[in-house]
Amino acid sequence: MKLLGPPRQLCKACLRHLNEALESEWAYVCLGITFVCVALMVLFGWIIYRDPCFQWEIRTQLCDDYHNGLIAGAFCYDLCVERVSFLSSCVDQQGNLSVFRWNKFVIKAERPNHKKEGEKDELIWEGMKMQDLAVILDDFLRAVLGVADHSKLIERVIQHADFNHDSVVSFGEIRSLWHLLHIPEFRMLFIFNESSVFPTLNGSCGTMYAVEETYQPYLYRENKSFVEKVFSTRHRWGLPDFPQRAHISLGLLEYAYTVREHENVKYYMCTFSPDHFGHTEYFEMKVSTVDGLVSEAVLNASLMQRNCDSDTQCVYGDVCKTSCDRVTRKCSGIPENYIPDVVRVCTVLQEYVLFNVPVKLKSVLSKLVADCVRLGKKSRFMDPDMMAVEENVLLDRLKQVLWDELKYADTKWLEKSTPKPQPVNLI
């Protein structure tokens, strides 16, 4: 059907005006503005709806596994039935671990990885007996901690696996704790969970676990900025008063004593920094990261598997160094010239506690800390047993001096201090 004259003319007129409009400068301006608006809307929508910590993916997988009986834990019912928002506040993404903040806890959860989960599940099965579980745990702990008597640790693991205390450990409970033990941070916190200087584990669900939040996550930070160059003591600004710093320092000394050897296993602090230690609001020292803390077995295995051409390639963390064997082109085990952990702690104390010290205490405390730091040079020539004796003596003397000072100080800030909270349930 042919168009009548007037409609045809009208169409031609519209097309002509449209072409003229598109050829004008204002048309390009309008198109540019439209493009920018659309791009901003897309960006705004992405910012609002993005999931940087994979919250939806983690929650969905955990709840599917919980309803299918594959995992268990004290938090599972609240997470999957009551729909408590444990994962609503994303903090960080640390490798395969997503970090959230909820209430006064830090929540950490592994992003689902079915391939790795399948490899772990090959060693456990439904209906396994406690004796079988104990054997598997012993083999695992020997691999990650070294050959030693791990019976007490295994007993603790099995005890906490029964999170509902019905004297029966289900497959979901076994599987949850087995997967959690493969997370290095959880494993280390579990091992030292009875120590007051480590943050408490406070429940879990599958591979999601809650850790006591550190009020102040670091002691001090030395930034290499222009301000730091002008004001060399800038990192001391805002630090607590001496009594509070003395109380925190006691926790540091306790940490050095605790990790040197624990339950027949020797540990090394291969990454050490004041950033790794913080304190509660009541000035109780808490370890804020365990990344650099490794057992001797893990350290040896990691170093001796490395190929090398020079000694610089035989370094674990910041401070654990060995030599390169030019024949085998492999790194040797057991760190050489390793500075004792007590010395590293005392190096931090030099910057943290040895200023604004009461006059009557300054001389004796400065001397003790200096003697402690000098142990680093002595350690190369001393017998290990004699070295351990000297470390113990210095630790005891430092503790005694600090405690004696706190006895007569105003310690009202300690009145609200509470005992270390008991773990709710670890799975």
Short mmCIF file of C-alpha atoms in Angstrom, two decimals:
data_model
loop_
_atom_site.label_atom_id
_atom_site.label_comp_id
_atom_site.label_asym_id
_atom_site.label_seq_id
_atom_site.Cartn_x
_atom_site.Cartn_y
_atom_site.Cartn_z
CA MET A 1 0.00 0.00 0.00
CA LYS A 2 1.52 3.33 -1.08
CA LEU A 3 1.79 6.21 1.33
CA LEU A 4 -0.32 9.22 0.58
CA GLY A 5 1.38 12.48 -0.31
CA PRO A 6 1.20 14.36 3.00
CA PRO A 7 2.50 11.46 5.18
CA ARG A 8 5.38 10.89 2.78
CA GLN A 9 6.34 14.53 2.92
CA LEU A 10 6.07 14.49 6.70
CA CYS A 11 8.50 11.55 6.92
CA LYS A 12 10.97 13.28 4.63
CA ALA A 13 10.78 16.42 6.75
CA CYS A 14 11.41 14.43 9.95
CA LEU A 15 14.42 12.69 8.44
CA ARG A 16 15.82 15.98 7.20
CA HIS A 17 15.50 17.61 10.63
CA LEU A 18 17.03 14.55 12.29
CA ASN A 19 20.05 14.66 9.97
CA GLU A 20 20.48 18.37 10.67
CA ALA A 21 20.29 17.73 14.43
CA LEU A 22 22.87 14.96 14.27
CA GLU A 23 25.23 17.18 12.28
CA SER A 24 25.11 19.95 14.91
CA GLU A 25 27.67 20.29 17.75
CA TRP A 26 24.94 20.05 20.39
CA ALA A 27 24.12 16.55 19.26
CA TYR A 28 27.64 15.35 20.06
CA VAL A 29 27.52 17.11 23.43
CA CYS A 30 24.21 15.41 24.28
CA LEU A 31 25.51 12.02 23.16
CA GLY A 32 28.65 12.50 25.27
CA ILE A 33 26.62 13.45 28.34
CA THR A 34 24.33 10.45 27.80
CA PHE A 35 27.32 8.09 27.51
CA VAL A 36 28.91 9.47 30.69
CA CYS A 37 25.62 9.16 32.61
CA VAL A 38 25.14 5.56 31.50
CA ALA A 39 28.75 4.71 32.43
CA LEU A 40 28.33 6.31 35.87
CA MET A 41 25.10 4.40 36.44
CA VAL A 42 26.81 1.12 35.54
CA LEU A 43 29.77 1.93 37.81
CA PHE A 44 27.48 2.95 40.68
CA GLY A 45 25.47 -0.24 40.30
CA TRP A 46 28.65 -2.34 40.24
CA ILE A 47 29.93 -0.69 43.44
CA ILE A 48 26.61 -1.29 45.23
CA TYR A 49 26.03 -4.86 44.12
CA ARG A 50 29.58 -6.23 43.82
CA ASP A 51 30.68 -8.91 46.26
CA PRO A 52 34.43 -8.40 46.87
CA CYS A 53 34.60 -11.04 49.62
CA PHE A 54 32.41 -13.61 47.81
CA GLN A 55 29.83 -13.44 50.60
CA TRP A 56 26.98 -14.92 48.56
CA GLU A 57 29.14 -17.75 47.19
CA ILE A 58 30.52 -18.67 50.62
CA ARG A 59 27.16 -18.54 52.41
CA THR A 60 25.40 -20.55 49.69
CA GLN A 61 28.02 -23.31 49.71
CA LEU A 62 28.19 -23.49 53.51
CA CYS A 63 24.43 -23.69 53.91
CA ASP A 64 24.07 -26.30 51.14
CA ASP A 65 26.70 -28.44 52.86
CA TYR A 66 25.08 -27.88 56.27
CA HIS A 67 21.64 -28.97 55.10
CA ASN A 68 23.21 -32.02 53.44
CA GLY A 69 25.04 -33.00 56.64
CA LEU A 70 28.51 -32.42 55.16
CA ILE A 71 29.57 -29.78 57.70
CA ALA A 72 28.68 -28.78 61.25
CA GLY A 73 29.54 -26.06 63.73
CA ALA A 74 28.22 -23.77 66.43
CA PHE A 75 27.49 -21.01 63.91
CA CYS A 76 25.80 -23.14 61.24
CA TYR A 77 22.24 -22.92 62.60
CA ASP A 78 22.48 -19.15 63.09
CA LEU A 79 24.02 -18.66 59.64
CA CYS A 80 21.73 -20.91 57.61
CA VAL A 81 18.43 -21.03 59.55
CA GLU A 82 18.30 -17.83 61.60
CA ARG A 83 20.09 -16.01 58.74
CA VAL A 84 22.39 -14.05 61.06
CA SER A 85 24.49 -11.66 58.96
CA PHE A 86 27.97 -12.90 59.94
CA LEU A 87 29.29 -12.09 56.45
CA SER A 88 27.72 -8.68 55.84
CA SER A 89 30.75 -6.48 56.60
CA CYS A 90 33.61 -7.26 54.21
CA VAL A 91 37.05 -6.21 55.47
CA ASP A 92 39.66 -7.82 53.24
CA GLN A 93 40.53 -10.68 50.93
CA GLN A 94 43.64 -12.59 52.07
CA GLY A 95 44.45 -15.14 49.39
CA ASN A 96 41.71 -17.74 49.54
CA LEU A 97 40.38 -16.38 52.85
CA SER A 98 37.66 -13.74 52.97
CA VAL A 99 37.70 -11.55 56.09
CA PHE A 100 34.57 -10.04 57.65
CA ARG A 101 33.81 -8.14 60.84
CA TRP A 102 30.84 -9.05 63.00
CA ASN A 103 30.11 -7.88 66.53
CA LYS A 104 33.49 -8.07 68.36
CA PHE A 105 34.82 -10.87 66.18
CA VAL A 106 36.74 -11.20 62.96
CA ILE A 107 35.08 -13.81 60.74
CA LYS A 108 37.24 -15.66 58.22
CA ALA A 109 35.97 -18.07 55.60
CA GLU A 110 37.53 -20.02 52.75
CA ARG A 111 36.16 -19.52 49.27
CA PRO A 112 34.75 -22.86 48.02
CA ASN A 113 37.24 -24.97 46.07
CA HIS A 114 35.71 -28.35 45.22
CA LYS A 115 38.95 -29.81 43.85
CA LYS A 116 40.93 -29.17 47.05
CA GLU A 117 38.02 -30.26 49.24
CA GLY A 118 37.84 -33.55 47.36
CA GLU A 119 41.55 -34.19 47.95
CA LYS A 120 41.14 -33.61 51.70
CA ASP A 121 38.05 -35.83 51.89
CA GLU A 122 39.97 -38.83 50.52
CA LEU A 123 41.40 -39.52 53.99
CA ILE A 124 38.14 -39.41 55.96
CA TRP A 125 34.88 -41.30 55.60
CA GLU A 126 31.45 -41.51 57.13
CA GLY A 127 31.20 -43.83 60.12
CA MET A 128 34.93 -43.75 60.89
CA LYS A 129 35.92 -44.70 64.44
CA MET A 130 37.73 -42.43 66.86
CA GLN A 131 40.81 -44.67 66.69
CA ASP A 132 40.96 -44.19 62.91
CA LEU A 133 40.55 -40.44 63.30
CA ALA A 134 43.34 -40.34 65.90
CA VAL A 135 45.72 -42.16 63.53
CA ILE A 136 44.93 -39.80 60.65
CA LEU A 137 45.37 -36.75 62.90
CA ASP A 138 48.70 -38.05 64.19
CA ASP A 139 50.01 -38.55 60.64
CA PHE A 140 48.84 -35.07 59.66
CA LEU A 141 50.34 -33.37 62.72
CA ARG A 142 53.65 -35.18 62.22
CA ALA A 143 53.74 -33.81 58.67
CA VAL A 144 53.04 -30.18 59.65
CA LEU A 145 54.61 -30.03 63.13
CA GLY A 146 57.29 -32.70 63.05
CA VAL A 147 57.81 -36.03 64.78
CA ALA A 148 56.78 -35.63 68.42
CA ASP A 149 54.23 -36.76 70.95
CA HIS A 150 51.02 -35.06 69.78
CA SER A 151 48.66 -37.09 71.98
CA LYS A 152 47.48 -34.08 74.03
CA LEU A 153 46.80 -32.04 70.91
CA ILE A 154 44.94 -34.93 69.27
CA GLU A 155 42.83 -35.32 72.40
CA ARG A 156 41.92 -31.63 72.24
CA VAL A 157 41.04 -31.87 68.55
CA ILE A 158 38.72 -34.84 69.07
CA GLN A 159 37.14 -33.23 72.12
CA HIS A 160 36.33 -30.04 70.22
CA ALA A 161 35.11 -31.97 67.19
CA ASP A 162 32.09 -33.03 69.26
CA PHE A 163 30.69 -29.49 69.28
CA ASN A 164 27.22 -30.49 70.58
CA HIS A 165 28.70 -32.70 73.34
CA ASP A 166 26.59 -35.76 72.53
CA SER A 167 29.65 -38.06 72.77
CA VAL A 168 29.16 -38.95 69.09
CA VAL A 169 31.24 -37.28 66.38
CA SER A 170 29.32 -37.08 63.11
CA PHE A 171 30.85 -37.03 59.64
CA GLY A 172 29.97 -33.32 59.33
CA GLU A 173 31.84 -32.55 62.56
CA ILE A 174 34.88 -34.57 61.52
CA ARG A 175 34.93 -33.07 58.03
CA SER A 176 34.60 -29.50 59.30
CA LEU A 177 37.47 -29.71 61.76
CA TRP A 178 39.61 -31.68 59.28
CA HIS A 179 39.23 -28.90 56.70
CA LEU A 180 39.83 -26.20 59.31
CA LEU A 181 43.09 -27.82 60.41
CA HIS A 182 44.36 -27.42 56.83
CA ILE A 183 44.08 -23.62 57.19
CA PRO A 184 47.50 -22.55 58.60
CA GLU A 185 46.16 -19.65 60.65
CA PHE A 186 43.36 -21.69 62.25
CA ARG A 187 45.77 -24.53 63.00
CA MET A 188 48.23 -22.22 64.74
CA LEU A 189 45.50 -20.45 66.73
CA PHE A 190 44.06 -23.83 67.74
CA ILE A 191 47.46 -25.04 68.95
CA PHE A 192 47.98 -21.92 71.08
CA ASN A 193 44.33 -21.35 71.96
CA GLU A 194 44.97 -21.89 75.67
CA SER A 195 47.57 -19.11 75.75
CA SER A 196 46.33 -15.70 76.91
CA VAL A 197 48.47 -13.83 74.35
CA PHE A 198 46.76 -15.41 71.32
CA PRO A 199 43.27 -14.34 70.19
CA THR A 200 40.55 -16.82 71.11
CA LEU A 201 38.73 -18.95 68.56
CA ASN A 202 35.01 -18.46 69.13
CA GLY A 203 33.05 -20.88 67.00
CA SER A 204 32.82 -21.95 63.38
CA CYS A 205 30.75 -23.45 60.61
CA GLY A 206 32.53 -25.59 58.06
CA THR A 207 35.61 -23.62 57.01
CA MET A 208 34.24 -20.36 58.44
CA TYR A 209 35.62 -19.46 61.86
CA ALA A 210 35.44 -16.54 64.29
CA VAL A 211 38.46 -15.00 66.02
CA GLU A 212 38.52 -12.51 68.88
CA GLU A 213 39.10 -9.04 67.39
CA THR A 214 42.17 -7.11 68.51
CA TYR A 215 41.24 -3.63 69.72
CA GLN A 216 44.55 -2.13 68.51
CA PRO A 217 46.02 -4.38 65.78
CA TYR A 218 49.62 -3.12 66.02
CA LEU A 219 52.02 -1.72 68.64
CA TYR A 220 53.56 0.99 66.46
CA ARG A 221 54.49 1.59 62.84
CA GLU A 222 57.66 3.14 61.53
CA ASN A 223 56.83 4.68 58.15
CA LYS A 224 59.65 5.88 55.91
CA SER A 225 57.81 9.10 55.09
CA PHE A 226 59.06 12.69 55.07
CA VAL A 227 57.44 13.29 58.46
CA GLU A 228 59.32 10.30 59.93
CA LYS A 229 62.61 11.70 58.63
CA VAL A 230 61.95 15.06 60.26
CA PHE A 231 60.51 13.61 63.47
CA SER A 232 62.45 10.41 64.17
CA THR A 233 60.22 9.50 67.13
CA ARG A 234 56.97 10.07 65.25
CA HIS A 235 55.94 6.43 65.79
CA ARG A 236 55.82 7.06 69.55
CA TRP A 237 53.17 9.75 69.31
CA GLY A 238 49.88 8.56 70.72
CA LEU A 239 51.28 5.43 72.39
CA PRO A 240 49.86 4.53 75.84
CA ASP A 241 51.46 5.73 79.07
CA PHE A 242 54.30 3.76 80.61
CA PRO A 243 52.22 1.54 82.96
CA GLN A 244 50.05 0.39 80.05
CA ARG A 245 53.08 -0.16 77.83
CA ALA A 246 54.75 -2.13 80.62
CA HIS A 247 51.70 -4.37 80.91
CA ILE A 248 51.66 -4.94 77.12
CA SER A 249 55.42 -5.65 77.24
CA LEU A 250 54.80 -8.42 79.77
CA GLY A 251 52.56 -10.03 77.16
CA LEU A 252 55.35 -9.77 74.57
CA LEU A 253 57.75 -11.53 76.92
CA GLU A 254 55.14 -14.21 77.58
CA TYR A 255 54.76 -14.68 73.81
CA ALA A 256 58.52 -15.22 73.38
CA TYR A 257 58.48 -17.84 76.12
CA THR A 258 55.33 -19.57 74.79
CA VAL A 259 56.30 -20.04 71.15
CA ARG A 260 59.91 -21.09 71.69
CA GLU A 261 58.77 -24.65 72.31
CA HIS A 262 55.17 -25.74 72.79
CA GLU A 263 53.91 -29.29 73.32
CA ASN A 264 57.25 -30.80 72.20
CA VAL A 265 57.41 -28.72 69.01
CA LYS A 266 59.94 -25.98 68.32
CA TYR A 267 58.71 -22.86 66.51
CA TYR A 268 60.47 -20.07 64.63
CA MET A 269 59.29 -16.50 64.15
CA CYS A 270 60.45 -16.02 60.56
CA THR A 271 58.57 -12.77 60.07
CA PHE A 272 58.72 -10.42 63.01
CA SER A 273 57.41 -6.88 63.28
CA PRO A 274 55.60 -4.64 65.78
CA ASP A 275 52.75 -4.81 63.25
CA HIS A 276 52.18 -8.43 64.30
CA PHE A 277 51.19 -7.55 67.86
CA GLY A 278 48.37 -5.45 69.25
CA HIS A 279 46.42 -5.12 72.46
CA THR A 280 42.90 -5.21 73.86
CA GLU A 281 41.12 -2.15 75.21
CA TYR A 282 42.40 -3.22 78.63
CA PHE A 283 46.01 -3.24 77.38
CA GLU A 284 46.46 -6.99 77.28
CA MET A 285 48.87 -7.95 74.50
CA LYS A 286 47.39 -10.02 71.68
CA VAL A 287 49.05 -11.52 68.62
CA SER A 288 47.35 -9.95 65.59
CA THR A 289 48.88 -12.19 62.93
CA VAL A 290 50.56 -15.60 62.99
CA ASP A 291 51.79 -15.50 59.38
CA GLY A 292 55.49 -15.67 60.27
CA LEU A 293 55.19 -18.35 62.96
CA VAL A 294 56.19 -21.80 61.66
CA SER A 295 57.19 -25.13 63.15
CA GLU A 296 60.70 -26.43 62.62
CA ALA A 297 59.37 -29.29 60.45
CA VAL A 298 57.51 -26.96 58.07
CA LEU A 299 60.49 -24.62 57.89
CA ASN A 300 62.95 -27.42 57.09
CA ALA A 301 60.65 -28.99 54.50
CA SER A 302 60.08 -25.67 52.77
CA LEU A 303 63.76 -24.72 52.64
CA MET A 304 65.17 -28.12 51.68
CA GLN A 305 62.80 -28.42 48.71
CA ARG A 306 64.04 -25.18 47.16
CA ASN A 307 66.45 -25.09 44.24
CA CYS A 308 69.08 -22.39 44.60
CA ASP A 309 72.14 -20.78 43.05
CA SER A 310 73.06 -18.53 45.98
CA ASP A 311 72.34 -18.06 49.69
CA THR A 312 69.97 -15.19 48.95
CA GLN A 313 67.46 -17.72 47.58
CA CYS A 314 67.44 -19.65 50.87
CA VAL A 315 65.34 -17.27 52.93
CA TYR A 316 62.00 -18.01 54.59
CA GLY A 317 60.06 -14.95 55.66
CA ASP A 318 62.30 -12.07 56.70
CA VAL A 319 64.81 -13.62 59.08
CA CYS A 320 65.08 -17.40 58.65
CA LYS A 321 68.12 -17.91 56.41
CA THR A 322 70.18 -20.94 55.43
CA SER A 323 72.99 -21.63 52.97
CA CYS A 324 72.85 -22.97 49.43
CA ASP A 325 74.67 -26.24 48.74
CA ARG A 326 76.59 -25.58 45.51
CA VAL A 327 76.77 -29.31 44.71
CA THR A 328 73.12 -30.32 45.11
CA ARG A 329 71.83 -26.80 44.40
CA LYS A 330 69.44 -27.20 47.31
CA CYS A 331 68.97 -25.09 50.43
CA SER A 332 70.05 -26.62 53.73
CA GLY A 333 67.67 -27.03 56.66
CA ILE A 334 67.68 -25.48 60.15
CA PRO A 335 68.25 -21.71 59.91
CA GLU A 336 71.86 -20.71 60.35
CA ASN A 337 72.80 -17.84 62.65
CA TYR A 338 69.16 -17.57 63.68
CA ILE A 339 68.73 -14.73 66.14
CA PRO A 340 66.76 -15.99 69.16
CA ASP A 341 63.14 -14.85 69.30
CA VAL A 342 63.74 -13.28 72.72
CA VAL A 343 66.24 -10.92 71.09
CA ARG A 344 63.69 -9.79 68.52
CA VAL A 345 61.16 -9.13 71.27
CA CYS A 346 63.72 -7.06 73.18
CA THR A 347 64.49 -5.08 70.02
CA VAL A 348 60.82 -4.09 69.90
CA LEU A 349 60.90 -3.26 73.62
CA GLN A 350 63.77 -0.83 72.99
CA GLU A 351 61.48 1.32 70.86
CA TYR A 352 58.24 0.61 72.68
CA VAL A 353 58.93 0.76 76.41
CA LEU A 354 62.28 2.55 76.95
CA PHE A 355 60.99 6.13 76.83
CA ASN A 356 59.18 8.18 79.47
CA VAL A 357 60.31 5.53 81.94
CA PRO A 358 60.17 6.38 85.67
CA VAL A 359 63.60 7.62 86.76
CA LYS A 360 64.08 4.93 89.40
CA LEU A 361 63.46 2.23 86.79
CA LYS A 362 65.25 3.62 83.73
CA SER A 363 68.76 2.41 84.51
CA VAL A 364 67.96 -1.20 85.43
CA LEU A 365 65.37 -1.66 82.67
CA SER A 366 67.64 -0.19 79.98
CA LYS A 367 70.49 -2.47 81.07
CA LEU A 368 68.30 -5.60 81.00
CA VAL A 369 66.94 -4.82 77.54
CA ALA A 370 70.46 -4.06 76.24
CA ASP A 371 71.76 -7.37 77.68
CA CYS A 372 68.87 -9.14 75.99
CA VAL A 373 69.64 -7.58 72.60
CA ARG A 374 73.33 -8.54 72.95
CA LEU A 375 72.29 -12.18 73.19
CA GLY A 376 71.95 -12.08 69.41
CA LYS A 377 75.74 -11.83 69.01
CA LYS A 378 76.44 -14.41 71.72
CA SER A 379 74.10 -16.98 70.17
CA ARG A 380 76.56 -17.77 67.36
CA PHE A 381 79.20 -19.01 69.78
CA MET A 382 77.20 -20.46 72.68
CA ASP A 383 75.92 -23.96 73.28
CA PRO A 384 72.12 -24.07 72.62
CA ASP A 385 71.39 -25.36 76.14
CA MET A 386 73.41 -22.58 77.76
CA MET A 387 71.74 -20.09 75.45
CA ALA A 388 68.31 -21.28 76.58
CA VAL A 389 69.33 -20.82 80.23
CA GLU A 390 70.46 -17.22 79.59
CA GLU A 391 67.24 -16.47 77.72
CA ASN A 392 65.15 -17.78 80.62
CA VAL A 393 67.11 -15.77 83.17
CA LEU A 394 66.70 -12.54 81.20
CA LEU A 395 63.01 -13.17 80.59
CA ASP A 396 62.41 -13.76 84.29
CA ARG A 397 64.35 -10.65 85.33
CA LEU A 398 62.53 -8.44 82.82
CA LYS A 399 59.16 -9.78 83.96
CA GLN A 400 60.04 -9.25 87.61
CA VAL A 401 61.16 -5.64 87.08
CA LEU A 402 58.02 -4.73 85.13
CA TRP A 403 55.67 -6.49 87.56
CA ASP A 404 57.31 -4.80 90.56
CA GLU A 405 56.70 -1.42 88.94
CA LEU A 406 53.06 -2.20 88.14
CA LYS A 407 52.40 -3.20 91.75
CA TYR A 408 52.73 0.41 92.87
CA ALA A 409 51.30 2.09 89.76
CA ASP A 410 47.74 3.32 89.30
CA THR A 411 46.17 0.40 87.42
CA LYS A 412 42.49 1.35 87.35
CA TRP A 413 42.56 0.63 83.63
CA LEU A 414 42.96 -3.06 84.57
CA GLU A 415 39.85 -3.20 86.77
CA LYS A 416 37.53 -4.14 83.90
CA SER A 417 39.93 -6.76 82.64
CA THR A 418 38.27 -10.16 82.38
CA PRO A 419 39.75 -13.65 82.18
CA LYS A 420 40.46 -15.09 78.74
CA PRO A 421 37.03 -16.06 77.36
CA GLN A 422 36.44 -19.74 76.88
CA PRO A 423 35.98 -20.84 73.25
CA VAL A 424 32.34 -21.37 72.40
CA ASN A 425 32.93 -24.36 70.14
CA LEU A 426 35.47 -24.66 67.41
CA ILE A 427 33.28 -26.38 64.86
#
